[in-house]
C-alpha positions as a LaTeX table, in Angstrom:
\begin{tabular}{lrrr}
\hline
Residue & $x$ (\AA) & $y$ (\AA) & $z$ (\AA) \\
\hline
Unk1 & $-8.40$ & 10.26 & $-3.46$ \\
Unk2 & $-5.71$ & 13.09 & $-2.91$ \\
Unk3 & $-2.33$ & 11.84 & $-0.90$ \\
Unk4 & $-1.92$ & 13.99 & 2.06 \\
Unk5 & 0.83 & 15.89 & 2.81 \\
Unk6 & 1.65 & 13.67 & 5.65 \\
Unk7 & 1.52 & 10.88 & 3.36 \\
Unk8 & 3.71 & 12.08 & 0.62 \\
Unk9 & 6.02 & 13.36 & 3.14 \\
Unk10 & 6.46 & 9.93 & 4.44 \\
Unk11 & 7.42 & 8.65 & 1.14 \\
Unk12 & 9.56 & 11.59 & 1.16 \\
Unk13 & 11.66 & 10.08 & 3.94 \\
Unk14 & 13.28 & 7.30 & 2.73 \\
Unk15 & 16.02 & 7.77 & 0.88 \\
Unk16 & 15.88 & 5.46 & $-1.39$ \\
Unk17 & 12.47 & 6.76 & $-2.46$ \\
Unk18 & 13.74 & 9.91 & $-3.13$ \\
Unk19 & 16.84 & 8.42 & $-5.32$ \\
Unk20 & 13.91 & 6.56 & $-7.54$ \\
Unk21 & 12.00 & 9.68 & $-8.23$ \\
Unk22 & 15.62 & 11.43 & $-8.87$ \\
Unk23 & 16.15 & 8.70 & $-11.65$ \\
Unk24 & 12.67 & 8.93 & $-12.62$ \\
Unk25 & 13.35 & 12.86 & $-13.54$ \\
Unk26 & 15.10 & 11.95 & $-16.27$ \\
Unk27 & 12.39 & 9.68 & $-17.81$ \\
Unk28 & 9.85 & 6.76 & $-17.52$ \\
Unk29 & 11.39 & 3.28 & $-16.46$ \\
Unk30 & 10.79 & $-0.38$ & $-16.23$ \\
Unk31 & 10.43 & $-1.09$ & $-12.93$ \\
Unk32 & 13.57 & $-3.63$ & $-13.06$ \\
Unk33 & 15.62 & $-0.30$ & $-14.54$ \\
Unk34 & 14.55 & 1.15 & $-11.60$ \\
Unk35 & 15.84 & $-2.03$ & $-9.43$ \\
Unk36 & 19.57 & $-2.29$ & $-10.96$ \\
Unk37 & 21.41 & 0.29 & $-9.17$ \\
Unk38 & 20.09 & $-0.82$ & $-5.96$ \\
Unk39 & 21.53 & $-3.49$ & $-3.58$ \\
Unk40 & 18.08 & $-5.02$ & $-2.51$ \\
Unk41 & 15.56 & $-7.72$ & $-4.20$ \\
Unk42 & 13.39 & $-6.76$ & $-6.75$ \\
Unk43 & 10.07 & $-7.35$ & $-4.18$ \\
Unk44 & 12.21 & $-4.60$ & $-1.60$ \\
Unk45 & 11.69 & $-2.34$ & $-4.62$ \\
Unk46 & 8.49 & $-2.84$ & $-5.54$ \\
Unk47 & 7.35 & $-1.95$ & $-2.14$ \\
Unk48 & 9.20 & 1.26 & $-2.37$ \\
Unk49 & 7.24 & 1.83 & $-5.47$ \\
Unk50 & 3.85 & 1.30 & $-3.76$ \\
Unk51 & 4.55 & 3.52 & $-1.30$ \\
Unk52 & 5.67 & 6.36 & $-3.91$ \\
Unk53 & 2.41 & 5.34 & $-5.91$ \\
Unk54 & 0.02 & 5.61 & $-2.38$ \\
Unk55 & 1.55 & 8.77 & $-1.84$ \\
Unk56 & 0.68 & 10.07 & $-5.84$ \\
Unk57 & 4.38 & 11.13 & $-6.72$ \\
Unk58 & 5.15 & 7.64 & $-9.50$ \\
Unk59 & 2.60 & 5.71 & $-11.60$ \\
Unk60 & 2.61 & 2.68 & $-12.68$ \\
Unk61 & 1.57 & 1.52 & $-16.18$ \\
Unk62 & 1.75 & $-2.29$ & $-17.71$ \\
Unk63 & 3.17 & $-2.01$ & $-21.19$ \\
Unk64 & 3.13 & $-5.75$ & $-22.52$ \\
Unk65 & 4.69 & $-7.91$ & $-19.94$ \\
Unk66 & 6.58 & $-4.64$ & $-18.35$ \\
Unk67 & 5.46 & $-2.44$ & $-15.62$ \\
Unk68 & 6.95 & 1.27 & $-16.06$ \\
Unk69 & 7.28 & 3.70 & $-13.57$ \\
Unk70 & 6.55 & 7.49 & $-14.24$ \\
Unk71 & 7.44 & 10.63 & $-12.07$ \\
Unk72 & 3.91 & 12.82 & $-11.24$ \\
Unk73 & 5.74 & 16.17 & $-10.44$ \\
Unk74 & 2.03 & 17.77 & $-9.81$ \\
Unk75 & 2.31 & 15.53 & $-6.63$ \\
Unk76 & 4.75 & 17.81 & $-4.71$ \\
Unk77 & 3.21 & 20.67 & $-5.38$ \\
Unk78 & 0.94 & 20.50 & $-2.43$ \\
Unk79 & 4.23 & 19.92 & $-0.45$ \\
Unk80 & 5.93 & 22.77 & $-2.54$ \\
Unk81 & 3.14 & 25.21 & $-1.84$ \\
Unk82 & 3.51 & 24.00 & 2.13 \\
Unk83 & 7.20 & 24.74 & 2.42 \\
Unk84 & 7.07 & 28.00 & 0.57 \\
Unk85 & 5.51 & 29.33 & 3.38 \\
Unk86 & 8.46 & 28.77 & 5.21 \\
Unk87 & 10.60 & 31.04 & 2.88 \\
Unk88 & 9.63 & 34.23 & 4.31 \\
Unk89 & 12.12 & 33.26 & 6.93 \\
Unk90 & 15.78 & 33.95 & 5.71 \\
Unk91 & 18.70 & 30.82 & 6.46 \\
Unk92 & 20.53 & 31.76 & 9.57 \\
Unk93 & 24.22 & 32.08 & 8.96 \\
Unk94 & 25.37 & 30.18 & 11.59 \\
Unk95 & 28.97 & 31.62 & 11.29 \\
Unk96 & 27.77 & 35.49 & 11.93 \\
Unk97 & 25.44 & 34.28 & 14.94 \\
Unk98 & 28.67 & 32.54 & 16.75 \\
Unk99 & 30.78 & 35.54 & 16.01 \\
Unk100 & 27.69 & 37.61 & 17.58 \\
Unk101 & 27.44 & 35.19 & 20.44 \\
Unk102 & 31.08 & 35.09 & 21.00 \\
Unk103 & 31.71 & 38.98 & 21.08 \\
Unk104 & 28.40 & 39.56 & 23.31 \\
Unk105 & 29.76 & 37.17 & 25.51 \\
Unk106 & 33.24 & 39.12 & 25.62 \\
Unk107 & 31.30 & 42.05 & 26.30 \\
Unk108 & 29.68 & 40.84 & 29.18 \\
Unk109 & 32.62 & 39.55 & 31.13 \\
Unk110 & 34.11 & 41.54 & 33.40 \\
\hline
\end{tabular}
């Protein structure tokens, strides 16, 4: 079954999640590698992990008695493709718009 968008976006939100696939950009880990940097129980982790498996962006493979973790970038693409769409819009520089609101409002008063 293909994660949603809404689903891999809500794996998205947390931001631990989003550290774990950052770490997991650099190469498969053991899912207690994944744990050490983090201030929380190993089972806390592991349900992060679920979530980021659910949602299609990690798998999980046993190797001998250790689970690794690996980063599936074709997850975001979905996601990717989704936002794109958004970039025919360009970033308002907020700093030019309150210099424009500022001198229309000068303009105005009597």
């Amino acid at each position: 079954m293909q994660p949603t968008l809404d689903t891999v976006f809500a794996a998205l939100s947390d931001p631990t999640r989003r550290q774990i696939l950052t770490m997991l950009l650099e190469d498969d880990m053991a899912v207690t590698d994944v744990a050490e940097p983090f201030e929380m129980s190993l089972a806390a982790i592991s349900k992060h992990l679920v979530i980021l498996t659910r949602a299609g962006l990690i798998s999980q493979e046993k190797r001998g008695r250790v689970k690794w973790c690996k980063l599936e970038p074709d997850a975001l693409r979905d996601a990717s493709v989704w936002m794109q769409g958004f970039g025919q819009f360009e970033a308002i520089n907020l700093d030019a718009f309150e210099r424009f609101l500022e001198q229309e409002l000068h303009e105005d008063s009597p």
